[in-house]
Coordinates of C-alpha atoms in Angstrom, one line a residue:
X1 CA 0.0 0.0 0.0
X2 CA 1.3 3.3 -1.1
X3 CA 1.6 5.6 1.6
X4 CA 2.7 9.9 1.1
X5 CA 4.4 11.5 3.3
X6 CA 2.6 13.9 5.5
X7 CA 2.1 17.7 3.4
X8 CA -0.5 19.3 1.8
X9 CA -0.3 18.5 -1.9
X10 CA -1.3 20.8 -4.8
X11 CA -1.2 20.1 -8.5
X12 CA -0.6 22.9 -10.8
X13 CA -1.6 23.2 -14.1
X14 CA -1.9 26.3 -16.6
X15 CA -5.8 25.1 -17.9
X16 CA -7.6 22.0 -17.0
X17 CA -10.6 21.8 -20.2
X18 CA -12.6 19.0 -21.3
X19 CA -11.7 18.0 -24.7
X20 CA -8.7 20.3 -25.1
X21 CA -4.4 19.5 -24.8
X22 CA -4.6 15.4 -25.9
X23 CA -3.5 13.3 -23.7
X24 CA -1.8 16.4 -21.3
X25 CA -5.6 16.8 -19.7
X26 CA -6.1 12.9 -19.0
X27 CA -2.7 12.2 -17.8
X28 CA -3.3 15.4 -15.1
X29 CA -6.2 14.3 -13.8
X30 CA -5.8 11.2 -13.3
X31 CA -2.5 11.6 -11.2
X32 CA -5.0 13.6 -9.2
X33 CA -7.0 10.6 -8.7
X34 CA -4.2 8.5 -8.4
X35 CA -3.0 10.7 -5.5
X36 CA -6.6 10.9 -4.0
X37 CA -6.9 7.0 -4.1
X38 CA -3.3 6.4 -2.7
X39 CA -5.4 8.4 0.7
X40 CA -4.0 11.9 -0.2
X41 CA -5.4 14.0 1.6
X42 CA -7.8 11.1 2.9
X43 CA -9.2 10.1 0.0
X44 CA -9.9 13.6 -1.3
X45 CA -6.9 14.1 -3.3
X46 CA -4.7 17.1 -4.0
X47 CA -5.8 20.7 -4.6
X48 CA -6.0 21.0 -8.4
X49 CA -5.0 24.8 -9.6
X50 CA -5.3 26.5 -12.4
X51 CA -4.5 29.8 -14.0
X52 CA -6.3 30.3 -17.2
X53 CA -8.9 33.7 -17.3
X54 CA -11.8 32.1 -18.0
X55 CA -15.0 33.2 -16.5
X56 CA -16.2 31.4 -13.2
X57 CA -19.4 30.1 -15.4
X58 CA -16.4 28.5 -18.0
X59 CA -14.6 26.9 -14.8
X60 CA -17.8 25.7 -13.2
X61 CA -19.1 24.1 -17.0
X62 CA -15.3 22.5 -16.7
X63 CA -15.4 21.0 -13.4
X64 CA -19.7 19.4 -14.0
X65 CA -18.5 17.7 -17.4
X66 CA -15.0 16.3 -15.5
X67 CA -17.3 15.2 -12.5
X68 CA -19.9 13.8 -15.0
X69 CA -17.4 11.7 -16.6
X70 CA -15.5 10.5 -13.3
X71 CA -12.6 12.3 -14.3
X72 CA -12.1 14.4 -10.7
X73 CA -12.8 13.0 -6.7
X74 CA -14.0 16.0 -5.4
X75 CA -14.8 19.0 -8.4
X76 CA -14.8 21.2 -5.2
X77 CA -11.1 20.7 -4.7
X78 CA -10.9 22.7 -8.5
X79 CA -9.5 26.2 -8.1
X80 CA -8.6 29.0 -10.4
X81 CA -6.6 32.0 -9.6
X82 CA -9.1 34.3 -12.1
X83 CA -12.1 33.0 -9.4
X84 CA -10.6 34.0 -6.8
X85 CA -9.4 37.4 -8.2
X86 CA -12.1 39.7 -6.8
X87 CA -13.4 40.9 -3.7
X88 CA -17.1 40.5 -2.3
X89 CA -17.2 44.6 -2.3
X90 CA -15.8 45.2 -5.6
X91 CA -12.3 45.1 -7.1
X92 CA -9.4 42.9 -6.4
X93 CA -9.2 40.3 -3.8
X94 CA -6.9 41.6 -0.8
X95 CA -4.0 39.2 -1.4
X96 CA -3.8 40.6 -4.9
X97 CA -4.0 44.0 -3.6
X98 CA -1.6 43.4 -0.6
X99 CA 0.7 41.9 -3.6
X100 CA 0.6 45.0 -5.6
X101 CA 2.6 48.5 -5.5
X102 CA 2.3 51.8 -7.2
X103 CA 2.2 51.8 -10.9
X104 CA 0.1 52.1 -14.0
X105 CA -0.7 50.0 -16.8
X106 CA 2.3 50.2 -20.1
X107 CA 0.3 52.2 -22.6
X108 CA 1.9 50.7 -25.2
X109 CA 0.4 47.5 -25.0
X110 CA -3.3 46.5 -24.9
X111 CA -5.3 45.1 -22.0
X112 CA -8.0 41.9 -21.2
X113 CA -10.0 43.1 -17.8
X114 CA -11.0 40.7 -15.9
X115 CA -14.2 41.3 -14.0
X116 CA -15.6 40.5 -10.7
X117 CA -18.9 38.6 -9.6
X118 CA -20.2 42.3 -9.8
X119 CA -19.3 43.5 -13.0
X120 CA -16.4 46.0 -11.9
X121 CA -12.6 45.4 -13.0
X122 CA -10.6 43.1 -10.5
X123 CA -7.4 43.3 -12.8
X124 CA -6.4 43.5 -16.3
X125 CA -3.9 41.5 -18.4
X126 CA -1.5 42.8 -21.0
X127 CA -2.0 40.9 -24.2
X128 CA 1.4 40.5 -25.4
X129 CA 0.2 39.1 -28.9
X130 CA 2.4 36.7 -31.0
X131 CA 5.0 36.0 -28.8
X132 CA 5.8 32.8 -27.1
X133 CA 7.3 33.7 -24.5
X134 CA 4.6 36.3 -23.5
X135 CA 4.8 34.2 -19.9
X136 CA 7.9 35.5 -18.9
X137 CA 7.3 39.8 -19.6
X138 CA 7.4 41.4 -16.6
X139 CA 4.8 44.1 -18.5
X140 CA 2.5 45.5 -15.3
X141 CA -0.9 43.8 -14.8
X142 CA -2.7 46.2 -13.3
X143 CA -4.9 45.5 -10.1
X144 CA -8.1 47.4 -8.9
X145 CA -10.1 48.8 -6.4
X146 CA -13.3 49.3 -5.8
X147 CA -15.3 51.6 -8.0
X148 CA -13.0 50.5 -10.7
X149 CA -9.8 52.7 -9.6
X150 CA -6.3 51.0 -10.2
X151 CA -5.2 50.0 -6.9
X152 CA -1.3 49.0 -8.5
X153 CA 0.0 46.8 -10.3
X154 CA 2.1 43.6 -10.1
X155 CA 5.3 42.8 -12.2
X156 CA 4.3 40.2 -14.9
X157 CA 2.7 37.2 -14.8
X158 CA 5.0 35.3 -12.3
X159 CA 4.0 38.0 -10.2
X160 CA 0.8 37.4 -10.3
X161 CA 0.9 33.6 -10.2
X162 CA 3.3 33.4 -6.9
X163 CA 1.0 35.9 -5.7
X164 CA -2.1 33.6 -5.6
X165 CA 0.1 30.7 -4.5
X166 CA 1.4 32.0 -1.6
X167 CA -2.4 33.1 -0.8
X168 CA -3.1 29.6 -1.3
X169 CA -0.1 27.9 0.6
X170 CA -0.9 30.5 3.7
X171 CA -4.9 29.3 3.8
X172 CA -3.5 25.4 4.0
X173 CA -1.0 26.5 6.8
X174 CA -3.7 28.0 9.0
X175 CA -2.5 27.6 12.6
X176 CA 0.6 25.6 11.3
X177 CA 3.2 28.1 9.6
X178 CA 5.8 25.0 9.3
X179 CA 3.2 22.8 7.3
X180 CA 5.3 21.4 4.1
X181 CA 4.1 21.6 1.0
X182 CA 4.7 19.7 -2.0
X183 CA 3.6 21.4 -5.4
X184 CA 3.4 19.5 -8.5
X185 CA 3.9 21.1 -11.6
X186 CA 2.6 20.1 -15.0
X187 CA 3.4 23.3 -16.9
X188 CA 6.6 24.3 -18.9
X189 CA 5.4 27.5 -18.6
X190 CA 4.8 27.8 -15.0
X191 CA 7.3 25.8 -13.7
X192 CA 10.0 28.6 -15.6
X193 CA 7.8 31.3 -13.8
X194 CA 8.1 29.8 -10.0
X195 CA 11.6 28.7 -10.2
X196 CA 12.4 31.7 -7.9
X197 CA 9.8 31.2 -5.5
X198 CA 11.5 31.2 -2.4
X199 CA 9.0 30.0 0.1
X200 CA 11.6 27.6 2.2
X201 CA 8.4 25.2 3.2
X202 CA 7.4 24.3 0.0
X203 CA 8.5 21.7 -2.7
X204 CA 8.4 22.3 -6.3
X205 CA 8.1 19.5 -8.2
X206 CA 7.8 19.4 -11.9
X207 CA 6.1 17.0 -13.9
X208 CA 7.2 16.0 -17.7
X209 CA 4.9 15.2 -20.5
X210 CA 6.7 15.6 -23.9
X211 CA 9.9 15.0 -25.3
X212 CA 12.2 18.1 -25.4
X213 CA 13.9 17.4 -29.1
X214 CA 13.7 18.4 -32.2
X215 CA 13.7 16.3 -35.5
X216 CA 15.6 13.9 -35.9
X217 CA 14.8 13.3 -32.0
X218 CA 18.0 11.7 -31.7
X219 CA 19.8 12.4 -28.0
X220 CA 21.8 15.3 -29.5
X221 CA 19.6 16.9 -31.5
X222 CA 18.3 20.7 -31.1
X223 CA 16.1 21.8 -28.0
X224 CA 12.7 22.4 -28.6
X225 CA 13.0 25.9 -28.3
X226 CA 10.1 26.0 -26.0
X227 CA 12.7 24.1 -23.7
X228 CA 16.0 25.6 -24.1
X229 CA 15.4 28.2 -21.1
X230 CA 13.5 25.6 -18.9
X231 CA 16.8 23.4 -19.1
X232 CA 18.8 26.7 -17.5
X233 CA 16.5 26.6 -14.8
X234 CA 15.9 22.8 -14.1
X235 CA 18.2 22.1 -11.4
X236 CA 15.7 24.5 -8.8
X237 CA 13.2 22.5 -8.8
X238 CA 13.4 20.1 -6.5
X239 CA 12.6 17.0 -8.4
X240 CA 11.6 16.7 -12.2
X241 CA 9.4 13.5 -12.7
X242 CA 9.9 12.2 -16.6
X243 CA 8.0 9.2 -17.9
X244 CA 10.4 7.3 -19.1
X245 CA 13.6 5.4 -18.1
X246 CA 15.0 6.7 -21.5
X247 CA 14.3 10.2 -21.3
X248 CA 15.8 10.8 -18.0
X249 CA 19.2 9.0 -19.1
X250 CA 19.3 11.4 -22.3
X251 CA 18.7 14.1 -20.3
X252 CA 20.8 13.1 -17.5
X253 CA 23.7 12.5 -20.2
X254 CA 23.3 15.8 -21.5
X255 CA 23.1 18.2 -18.9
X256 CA 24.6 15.9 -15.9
X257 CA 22.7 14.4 -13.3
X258 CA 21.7 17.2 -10.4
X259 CA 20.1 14.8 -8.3
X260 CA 16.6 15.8 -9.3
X261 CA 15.6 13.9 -12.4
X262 CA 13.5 10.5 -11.0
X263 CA 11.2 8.8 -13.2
X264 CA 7.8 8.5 -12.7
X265 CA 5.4 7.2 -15.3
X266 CA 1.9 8.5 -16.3
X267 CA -0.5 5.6 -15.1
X268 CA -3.3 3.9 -16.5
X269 CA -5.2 1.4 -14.0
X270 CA -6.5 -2.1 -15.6
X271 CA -10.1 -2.5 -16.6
X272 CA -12.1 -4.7 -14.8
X273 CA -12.0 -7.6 -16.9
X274 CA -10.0 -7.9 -20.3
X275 CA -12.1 -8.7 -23.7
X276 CA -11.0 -11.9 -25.7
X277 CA -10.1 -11.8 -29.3
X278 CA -13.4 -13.8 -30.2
X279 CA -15.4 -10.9 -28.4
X280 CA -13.2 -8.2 -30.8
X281 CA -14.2 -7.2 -34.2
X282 CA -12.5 -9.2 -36.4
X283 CA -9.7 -7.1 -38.4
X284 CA -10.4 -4.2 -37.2
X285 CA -7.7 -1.7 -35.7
X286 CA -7.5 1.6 -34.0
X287 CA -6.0 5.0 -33.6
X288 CA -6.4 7.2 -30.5
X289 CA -4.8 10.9 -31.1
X290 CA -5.0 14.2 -32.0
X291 CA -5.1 14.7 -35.4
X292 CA -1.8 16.8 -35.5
X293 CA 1.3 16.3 -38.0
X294 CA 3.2 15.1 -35.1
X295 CA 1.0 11.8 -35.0
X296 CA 1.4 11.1 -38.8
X297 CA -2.2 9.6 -39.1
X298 CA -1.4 9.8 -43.2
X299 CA 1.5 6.8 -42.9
X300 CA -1.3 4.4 -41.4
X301 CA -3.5 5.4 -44.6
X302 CA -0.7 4.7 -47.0
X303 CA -0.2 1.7 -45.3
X304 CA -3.6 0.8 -45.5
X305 CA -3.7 0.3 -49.2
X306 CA -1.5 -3.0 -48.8
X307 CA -3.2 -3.8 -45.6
X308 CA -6.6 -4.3 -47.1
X309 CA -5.2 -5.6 -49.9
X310 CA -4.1 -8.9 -48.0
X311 CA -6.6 -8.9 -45.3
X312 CA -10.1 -7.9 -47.3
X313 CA -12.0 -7.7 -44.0
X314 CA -9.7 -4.9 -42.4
X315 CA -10.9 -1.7 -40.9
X316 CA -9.0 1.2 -39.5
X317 CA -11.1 3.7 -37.1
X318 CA -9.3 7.1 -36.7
X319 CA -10.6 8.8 -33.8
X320 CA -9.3 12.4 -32.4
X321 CA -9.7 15.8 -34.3
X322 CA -7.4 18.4 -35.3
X323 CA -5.7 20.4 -38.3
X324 CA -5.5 17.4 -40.5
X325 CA -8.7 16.3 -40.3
X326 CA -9.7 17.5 -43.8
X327 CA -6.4 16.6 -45.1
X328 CA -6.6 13.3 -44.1
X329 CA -10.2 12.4 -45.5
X330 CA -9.2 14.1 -48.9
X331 CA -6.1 11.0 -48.9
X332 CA -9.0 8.6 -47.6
X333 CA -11.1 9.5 -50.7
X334 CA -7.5 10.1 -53.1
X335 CA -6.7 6.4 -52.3
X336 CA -10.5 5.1 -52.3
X337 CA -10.4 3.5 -48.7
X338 CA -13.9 5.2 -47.9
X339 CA -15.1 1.7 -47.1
X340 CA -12.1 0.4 -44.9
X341 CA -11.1 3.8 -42.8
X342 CA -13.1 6.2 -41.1
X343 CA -12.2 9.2 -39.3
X344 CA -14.7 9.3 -36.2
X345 CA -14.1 12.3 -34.0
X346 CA -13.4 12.5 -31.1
X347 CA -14.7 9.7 -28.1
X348 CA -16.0 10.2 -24.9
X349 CA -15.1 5.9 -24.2
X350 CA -11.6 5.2 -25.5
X351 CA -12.1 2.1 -23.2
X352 CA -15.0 0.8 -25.1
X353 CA -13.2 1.8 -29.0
X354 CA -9.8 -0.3 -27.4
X355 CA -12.2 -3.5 -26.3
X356 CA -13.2 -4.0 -30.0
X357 CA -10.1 -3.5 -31.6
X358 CA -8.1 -6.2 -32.8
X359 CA -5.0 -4.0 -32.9
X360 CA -3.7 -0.3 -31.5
X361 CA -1.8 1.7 -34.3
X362 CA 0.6 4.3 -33.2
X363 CA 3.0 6.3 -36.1
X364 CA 3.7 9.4 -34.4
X365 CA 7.1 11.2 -35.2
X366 CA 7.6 11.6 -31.4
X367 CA 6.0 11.2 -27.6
X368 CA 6.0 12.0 -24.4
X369 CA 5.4 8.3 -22.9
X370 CA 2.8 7.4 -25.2
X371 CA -0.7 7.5 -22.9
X372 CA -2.8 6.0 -25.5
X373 CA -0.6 3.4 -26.6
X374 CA -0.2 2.2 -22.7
X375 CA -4.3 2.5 -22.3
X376 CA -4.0 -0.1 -25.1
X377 CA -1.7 -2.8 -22.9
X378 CA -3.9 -2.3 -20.4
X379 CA -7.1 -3.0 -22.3
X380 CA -5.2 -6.6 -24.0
X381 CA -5.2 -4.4 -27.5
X382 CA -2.2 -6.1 -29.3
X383 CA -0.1 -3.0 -30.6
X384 CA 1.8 -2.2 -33.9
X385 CA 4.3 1.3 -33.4
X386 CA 7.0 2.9 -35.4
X387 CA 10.1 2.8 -32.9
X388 CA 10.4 6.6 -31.8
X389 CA 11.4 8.6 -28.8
X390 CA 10.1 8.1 -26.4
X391 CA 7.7 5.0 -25.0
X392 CA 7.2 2.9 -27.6
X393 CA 10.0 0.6 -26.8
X394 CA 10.5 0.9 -23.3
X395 CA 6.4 0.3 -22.9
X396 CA 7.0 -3.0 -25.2
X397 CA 9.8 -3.8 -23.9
X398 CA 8.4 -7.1 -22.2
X399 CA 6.2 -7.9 -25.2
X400 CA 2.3 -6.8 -26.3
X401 CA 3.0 -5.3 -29.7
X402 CA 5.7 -4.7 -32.9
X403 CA 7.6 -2.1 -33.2
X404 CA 8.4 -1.3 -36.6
X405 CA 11.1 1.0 -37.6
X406 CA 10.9 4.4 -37.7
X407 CA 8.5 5.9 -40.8
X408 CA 8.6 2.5 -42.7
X409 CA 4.9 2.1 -44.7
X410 CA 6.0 -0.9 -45.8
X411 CA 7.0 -2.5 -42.0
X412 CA 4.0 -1.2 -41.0
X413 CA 1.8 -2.9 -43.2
X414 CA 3.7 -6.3 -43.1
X415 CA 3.2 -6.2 -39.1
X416 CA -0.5 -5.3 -39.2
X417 CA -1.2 -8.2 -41.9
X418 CA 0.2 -10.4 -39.3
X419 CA -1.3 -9.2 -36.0
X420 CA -4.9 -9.2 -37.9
X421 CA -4.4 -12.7 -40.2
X422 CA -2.2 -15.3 -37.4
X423 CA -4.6 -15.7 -34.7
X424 CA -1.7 -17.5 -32.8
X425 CA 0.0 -14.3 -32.8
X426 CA -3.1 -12.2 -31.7
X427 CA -3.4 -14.6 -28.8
X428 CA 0.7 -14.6 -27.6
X429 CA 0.7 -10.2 -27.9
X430 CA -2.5 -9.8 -26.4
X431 CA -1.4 -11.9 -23.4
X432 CA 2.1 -10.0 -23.2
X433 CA 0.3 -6.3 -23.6
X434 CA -1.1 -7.1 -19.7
X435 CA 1.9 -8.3 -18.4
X436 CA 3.7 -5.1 -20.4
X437 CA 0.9 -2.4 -18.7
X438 CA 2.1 -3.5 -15.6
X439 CA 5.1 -0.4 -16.1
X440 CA 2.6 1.8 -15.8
X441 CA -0.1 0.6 -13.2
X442 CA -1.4 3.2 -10.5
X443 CA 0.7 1.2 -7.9
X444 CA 3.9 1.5 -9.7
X445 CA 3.2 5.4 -9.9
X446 CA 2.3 6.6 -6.6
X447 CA 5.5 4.5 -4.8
X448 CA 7.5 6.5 -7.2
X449 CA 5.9 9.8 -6.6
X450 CA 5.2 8.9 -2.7
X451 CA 9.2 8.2 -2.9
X452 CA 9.6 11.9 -5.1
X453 CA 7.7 13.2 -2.1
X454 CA 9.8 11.6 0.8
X455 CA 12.7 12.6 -0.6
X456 CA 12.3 16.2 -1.0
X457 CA 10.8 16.7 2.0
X458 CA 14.2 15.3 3.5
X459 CA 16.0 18.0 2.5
X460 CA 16.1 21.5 2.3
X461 CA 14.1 23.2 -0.6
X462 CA 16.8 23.8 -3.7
X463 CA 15.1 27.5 -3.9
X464 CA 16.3 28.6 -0.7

């Protein structure tokens, strides 16, 4: 039994929305959940925190459809900073104001208000438009009184997130200033933002969900440049959780090995029983993702001429939406596969689309861990993959699929034909993809974070 130390435990994220960010969404939620089952905060689970400036009827729309499809414990336990922005009289909430100082907005630069419950301005954004690294400007975001007079203004967005944070972190430490706090990251974006946040009580850890390369993915390759300044700023947080063995050793090989990076796996629990082949839908195989030129859906079209071509009876269902979706029903009717693929949309059941699949395709050009592909394992859903970075072949690594090199049509077709046609086959992966999801059961998870936790609470915070 998993047991975390004693803390309050928050996860932060930059938006939680149903139906938006892939696989990012599931995977944060359901640590939540994880956490909450492993008796977090007594079954209740962490705080879950977010920053986007949505409207409190957006955030409370967000938090019914995640309740009504079991996604959170305790919707209650859903916080966002723009909520809590405004005071009950008007204007900003005092530990914005007590956050601010003198100043006025940059009159260069254009500005979203944010209003209160009454109407009135709590605080106003600068939109720094076209710029990816509009997160780090320290432009002034200007905070308000009542009757709509600017009250001050705080320095940038970091300002204004460690603000709300340390408003948070004091609430949970009511009549306990010494109460330790473990903070779990799951934004790039904020995780560069709190690296200098110097409370000595808390604990920032920082969760991973992507790779960090560019093409060719190889170990050495570029940065993403969305990563290049998190790297300079890594070794303050005090632990990073990747997903994969093979991740951490690149990075660790890279940059060196501060003592931080641990890995810790995105979980998916087993279903409660696992469908038999005979129960499945004879030839029929499966893609789970966004439709984004990362995932490559148009290689498991190609590949689909020769599939069908050998195995008459074979289907492929597409479902996930995205920028290629008219793309990649234009090559459906080029290559006159109407009949044999389908592009479905999005699903609300991945569990039920896995159970009647014969076989899981993956053919991205790159992933995080792979969440879909491990959702398969679990689910007995023989896999096929091209052999990327990262997850592929460390989540096969004890059998339940083929991996197939890296952008071969050809390879891929050959190892579909023979997952769909050689029953024997079907049989022997299907029993190695439960033995394989075992990497990344709940269980497996939590001891590692539990451990993350124990051991940064052993030491002082690397921020100090």
């Amino acid at each position: 039994m998993t047991t975390f130390p004693d803390a309050e435990y928050l996860i932060l994220s930059s938006r939680l929305i149903p139906d938006h960010d892939g696989g990012y969404t599931f995977a944060t939620l359901a640590r939540a959940r994880q956490m909450a089952a492993a008796g977090v905060h007594g079954g209740a689970g962490p705080l879950l925190l977010t920053v986007d400036p949505g409207t409190r009827e957006d955030h409370a729309r967000h938090r019914a459809t995640f309740d009504g499809r079991d996604l959170v414990v305790d919707p209650s336990r859903m916080r966002n900073l723009f909520d809590e922005s405004d005071a009950a009289h008007g204007g900003a909430a005092d530990w914005l104001r007590a956050a601010s100082h003198p100043g006025e907005a940059d009159p260069a630069l254009q500005y979203r208000v944010v209003a209160g419950r009454d109407g009135s301005p709590a605080v106003a954004l600068p939109v720094i438009a076209g710029d990816p690294d509009w997160h780090i400007s320290d432009a002034p975001v200007v905070v308000y009184g009542s009757g709509g007079r600017v009250a001050g203004i705080v320095d940038g967005f970091g300002a204004l997130y460690r603000a709300w944070l340390d408003h948070v972190v004091a609430e949970l430490r009511a009549g306990d200033p010494a109460r330790p706090v473990v903070v779990v990251c799951e934004s790039r974006q904020l995780g560069e933002l709190l690296a200098g946040w110097a409370d000595p009580g808390v604990r920032l850890v920082h969760a991973i969900h992507t790779i960090h390369l560019e093409p060719p993915f190889d170990p050495e390759a570029d940065l993403n440049p969305l990563w290049s300044r998190w790297f300079t700023v890594a070794e303050k947080f005090d632990a990073v959780l990747w997903p994969t063995r093979a991740q951490r050793a690149d990075v660790a090989a890279r940059f060196g090995d501060a003592g931080v990076h641990v890995v810790v796996p995105h979980a998916v629990p087993a279903g409660s029983s696992v469908i038999p082949a005979s129960d499945r839908v004879p030839g029929r195989a499966v893609m789970l993702n966004r439709l984004a030129p990362g995932k490559r859906v148009d290689l498991a079209v190609h590949a689909f001429v020769d599939v069908i071509a050998r195995v008459p009876h074979a289907t492929l269902d597409i479902f996930g939406a995205g920028a290629e979706q008219e793309a990649l029903q234009q090559l459906v009717d080029a290559l006159g596969l109407g009949a044999h693929v389908v592009l479905h949309g999005t699903t609300e059941d991945p569990g039920r689309v896995l159970d009647a699949a014969s076989v899981f395709v993956s053919t991205s050009a790159y992933e995080g861990q792979g969440l879909s592909l491990a959702e398969a394992l679990v689910h007995g859903t023989p896999v096929v993959a091209f052999d990327v970075r990262y997850g592929p072949r460390e989540l096969l690594a004890e059998g339940g699929g083929v991996l197939v090199p890296d952008g071969d049509i050809g390879a891929l077709a050959d190892a579909l034909v023979r997952v769909l046609s050689d029953p024997d086959e079907h049989a022997r992966l299907a029993r190695e993809a439960i033995t394989a999801a075992r990497r990344v059961d709940p269980e497996h998870a939590m001891t590692a974070l539990a451990q993350a936790a124990r051991d940064v609470l052993s030491r002082p915070s690397r921020r100090g």
